[in-house]
Amino acid sequence: MLNHEAIQVSQLIKKYKDSSTPAVNDISFTIKPGTIWGLLGPNGAGKTTVISILCGLLKKTSGDVSIYGLNYQENREEIKQLIGVVPQDIAIYPTLTAYENLKYIGNMYGLKGQELKERISHCLSTFELDHVSNKRIESFSGGMKRRINLIAGILNKPKILFLDEPTIGVDVQSRNIIIEYLNKLNSEGATIIYTSHLMEEAENLCSYISIIDHGKIISDGSPTELLRQHSSSNLEQLFLKLTGRKLRD
Ligand SMILES: Nc1ncnc2c1ncn2[C@@H]1O[C@H](COP(=O)(O)OP(=O)(O)O)[C@@H](O)[C@H]1O
Ligand SMILES: [Mg+2]
């Protein structure tokens, strides 16, 4: 496994039923272990579709996806042990407490007993949520819910963490805690796959960036390479140069 790329994608296509154009239109890329990879693009570009296929939540139409040399057709259970997923939509039960939610999710990963208890308590404290462990999620702010959603994705200490717009609609404090944590997790060896439409955030966080528009990757490289290649001073400007549109149009 150590000899493999973290992720290899070739000629990936996804066509949703009843849709005339593919949401993901023949993309190929490789992600090396230890990368913080950012998939950036405007709303509707295909980010959620790509990341959902990479983490096994959505079926591809054609092409190949391998995770540390494994594929979802033959090695789904093995892959599940390697990855953590933080979806764009918050996936926690509002009427349960933070602790109850995380215990439930931990059990799904096969964690239990004292080990799980300690893991939950460690994560809650990392995200500055220990004081609300026994409060129901429905009383949390948006940023606190996002942090719980993130903890749910890291309970099993994944080698690859997928996050779909993890900082959307969060307060500055939560955003900083999340970004700081992603850097720390990465420095401990995890590969991070992250989508965003926030160019500035990605520019600072990511070691490699792919820009997607209309289901195609239109440019990729390290943030510095990308900016140099297109003589742009930031990624917002680069996107405008490549597409003639602003990112938020
Ligand atoms: N379940 C679905 N059925 C049909 N079309 C979809 C579905 N989900 C997304 N799409 C379409 O696929 C395209 C890409 O969507 P998505 O991957 O959600 O983009 P992003 O995450 O970049 O905003 C959009 O045109 C969207 O309308
Ligand atoms: Mg999306």
JSON list of N, CA, C and O and ligand atoms in Angstrom, two decimals, residues 42-49 51 88 164-165 168 195, ligand 2:
[
{"chain": "A", "resi": 42, "resn": "PRO", "atom": "N", "xyz": [-16.69, 27.19, -9.03]},
{"chain": "A", "resi": 42, "resn": "PRO", "atom": "CA", "xyz": [-17.93, 27.85, -8.66]},
{"chain": "A", "resi": 42, "resn": "PRO", "atom": "C", "xyz": [-19.05, 26.84, -8.37]},
{"chain": "A", "resi": 42, "resn": "PRO", "atom": "O", "xyz": [-18.88, 25.64, -8.61]},
{"chain": "A", "resi": 43, "resn": "ASN", "atom": "N", "xyz": [-20.17, 27.33, -7.89]},
{"chain": "A", "resi": 43, "resn": "ASN", "atom": "CA", "xyz": [-21.34, 26.48, -7.67]},
{"chain": "A", "resi": 43, "resn": "ASN", "atom": "C", "xyz": [-21.72, 25.74, -8.93]},
{"chain": "A", "resi": 43, "resn": "ASN", "atom": "O", "xyz": [-21.77, 26.33, -10.00]},
{"chain": "A", "resi": 44, "resn": "GLY", "atom": "N", "xyz": [-21.98, 24.45, -8.80]},
{"chain": "A", "resi": 44, "resn": "GLY", "atom": "CA", "xyz": [-22.43, 23.67, -9.95]},
{"chain": "A", "resi": 44, "resn": "GLY", "atom": "C", "xyz": [-21.30, 23.16, -10.82]},
{"chain": "A", "resi": 44, "resn": "GLY", "atom": "O", "xyz": [-21.53, 22.49, -11.83]},
{"chain": "A", "resi": 45, "resn": "ALA", "atom": "N", "xyz": [-20.04, 23.42, -10.43]},
{"chain": "A", "resi": 45, "resn": "ALA", "atom": "CA", "xyz": [-18.90, 23.02, -11.27]},
{"chain": "A", "resi": 45, "resn": "ALA", "atom": "C", "xyz": [-18.68, 21.51, -11.28]},
{"chain": "A", "resi": 45, "resn": "ALA", "atom": "O", "xyz": [-18.11, 20.97, -12.24]},
{"chain": "A", "resi": 46, "resn": "GLY", "atom": "N", "xyz": [-19.11, 20.82, -10.22]},
{"chain": "A", "resi": 46, "resn": "GLY", "atom": "CA", "xyz": [-18.94, 19.37, -10.15]},
{"chain": "A", "resi": 46, "resn": "GLY", "atom": "C", "xyz": [-18.12, 18.91, -8.95]},
{"chain": "A", "resi": 46, "resn": "GLY", "atom": "O", "xyz": [-17.79, 17.73, -8.84]},
{"chain": "A", "resi": 47, "resn": "LYS", "atom": "N", "xyz": [-17.82, 19.80, -8.01]},
{"chain": "A", "resi": 47, "resn": "LYS", "atom": "CA", "xyz": [-16.98, 19.47, -6.86]},
{"chain": "A", "resi": 47, "resn": "LYS", "atom": "C", "xyz": [-17.58, 18.35, -6.00]},
{"chain": "A", "resi": 47, "resn": "LYS", "atom": "O", "xyz": [-16.92, 17.36, -5.69]},
{"chain": "A", "resi": 48, "resn": "THR", "atom": "N", "xyz": [-18.85, 18.54, -5.60]},
{"chain": "A", "resi": 48, "resn": "THR", "atom": "CA", "xyz": [-19.49, 17.54, -4.74]},
{"chain": "A", "resi": 48, "resn": "THR", "atom": "C", "xyz": [-19.61, 16.21, -5.46]},
{"chain": "A", "resi": 48, "resn": "THR", "atom": "O", "xyz": [-19.41, 15.14, -4.86]},
{"chain": "A", "resi": 49, "resn": "THR", "atom": "N", "xyz": [-19.88, 16.25, -6.75]},
{"chain": "A", "resi": 49, "resn": "THR", "atom": "CA", "xyz": [-19.98, 15.01, -7.52]},
{"chain": "A", "resi": 49, "resn": "THR", "atom": "C", "xyz": [-18.64, 14.27, -7.50]},
{"chain": "A", "resi": 49, "resn": "THR", "atom": "O", "xyz": [-18.60, 13.06, -7.23]},
{"chain": "A", "resi": 51, "resn": "ILE", "atom": "N", "xyz": [-16.05, 14.55, -5.36]},
{"chain": "A", "resi": 51, "resn": "ILE", "atom": "CA", "xyz": [-15.64, 14.09, -4.03]},
{"chain": "A", "resi": 51, "resn": "ILE", "atom": "C", "xyz": [-16.54, 12.94, -3.56]},
{"chain": "A", "resi": 51, "resn": "ILE", "atom": "O", "xyz": [-16.08, 12.01, -2.90]},
{"chain": "A", "resi": 88, "resn": "GLN", "atom": "N", "xyz": [-20.87, 17.87, 2.75]},
{"chain": "A", "resi": 88, "resn": "GLN", "atom": "CA", "xyz": [-21.26, 19.29, 2.67]},
{"chain": "A", "resi": 88, "resn": "GLN", "atom": "C", "xyz": [-22.48, 19.55, 3.57]},
{"chain": "A", "resi": 88, "resn": "GLN", "atom": "O", "xyz": [-22.53, 20.55, 4.26]},
{"chain": "A", "resi": 164, "resn": "ASP", "atom": "N", "xyz": [-16.10, 18.28, 2.10]},
{"chain": "A", "resi": 164, "resn": "ASP", "atom": "CA", "xyz": [-16.78, 19.04, 1.05]},
{"chain": "A", "resi": 164, "resn": "ASP", "atom": "C", "xyz": [-17.22, 20.38, 1.64]},
{"chain": "A", "resi": 164, "resn": "ASP", "atom": "O", "xyz": [-18.14, 20.44, 2.45]},
{"chain": "A", "resi": 165, "resn": "GLU", "atom": "N", "xyz": [-16.55, 21.45, 1.25]},
{"chain": "A", "resi": 165, "resn": "GLU", "atom": "CA", "xyz": [-16.84, 22.81, 1.73]},
{"chain": "A", "resi": 165, "resn": "GLU", "atom": "C", "xyz": [-16.97, 22.87, 3.26]},
{"chain": "A", "resi": 165, "resn": "GLU", "atom": "O", "xyz": [-18.01, 23.31, 3.77]},
{"chain": "A", "resi": 168, "resn": "ILE", "atom": "N", "xyz": [-17.94, 26.39, 4.91]},
{"chain": "A", "resi": 168, "resn": "ILE", "atom": "CA", "xyz": [-19.01, 27.23, 4.36]},
{"chain": "A", "resi": 168, "resn": "ILE", "atom": "C", "xyz": [-19.94, 27.67, 5.50]},
{"chain": "A", "resi": 168, "resn": "ILE", "atom": "O", "xyz": [-20.31, 26.86, 6.35]},
{"chain": "A", "resi": 195, "resn": "THR", "atom": "N", "xyz": [-12.86, 20.50, -0.85]},
{"chain": "A", "resi": 195, "resn": "THR", "atom": "CA", "xyz": [-13.43, 21.35, -1.90]},
{"chain": "A", "resi": 195, "resn": "THR", "atom": "C", "xyz": [-13.78, 22.70, -1.30]},
{"chain": "A", "resi": 195, "resn": "THR", "atom": "O", "xyz": [-14.09, 22.80, -0.11]},
{"chain": "B", "resi": 2, "resn": "MG", "atom": "MG", "xyz": [-21.02, 21.17, -3.71]}
]
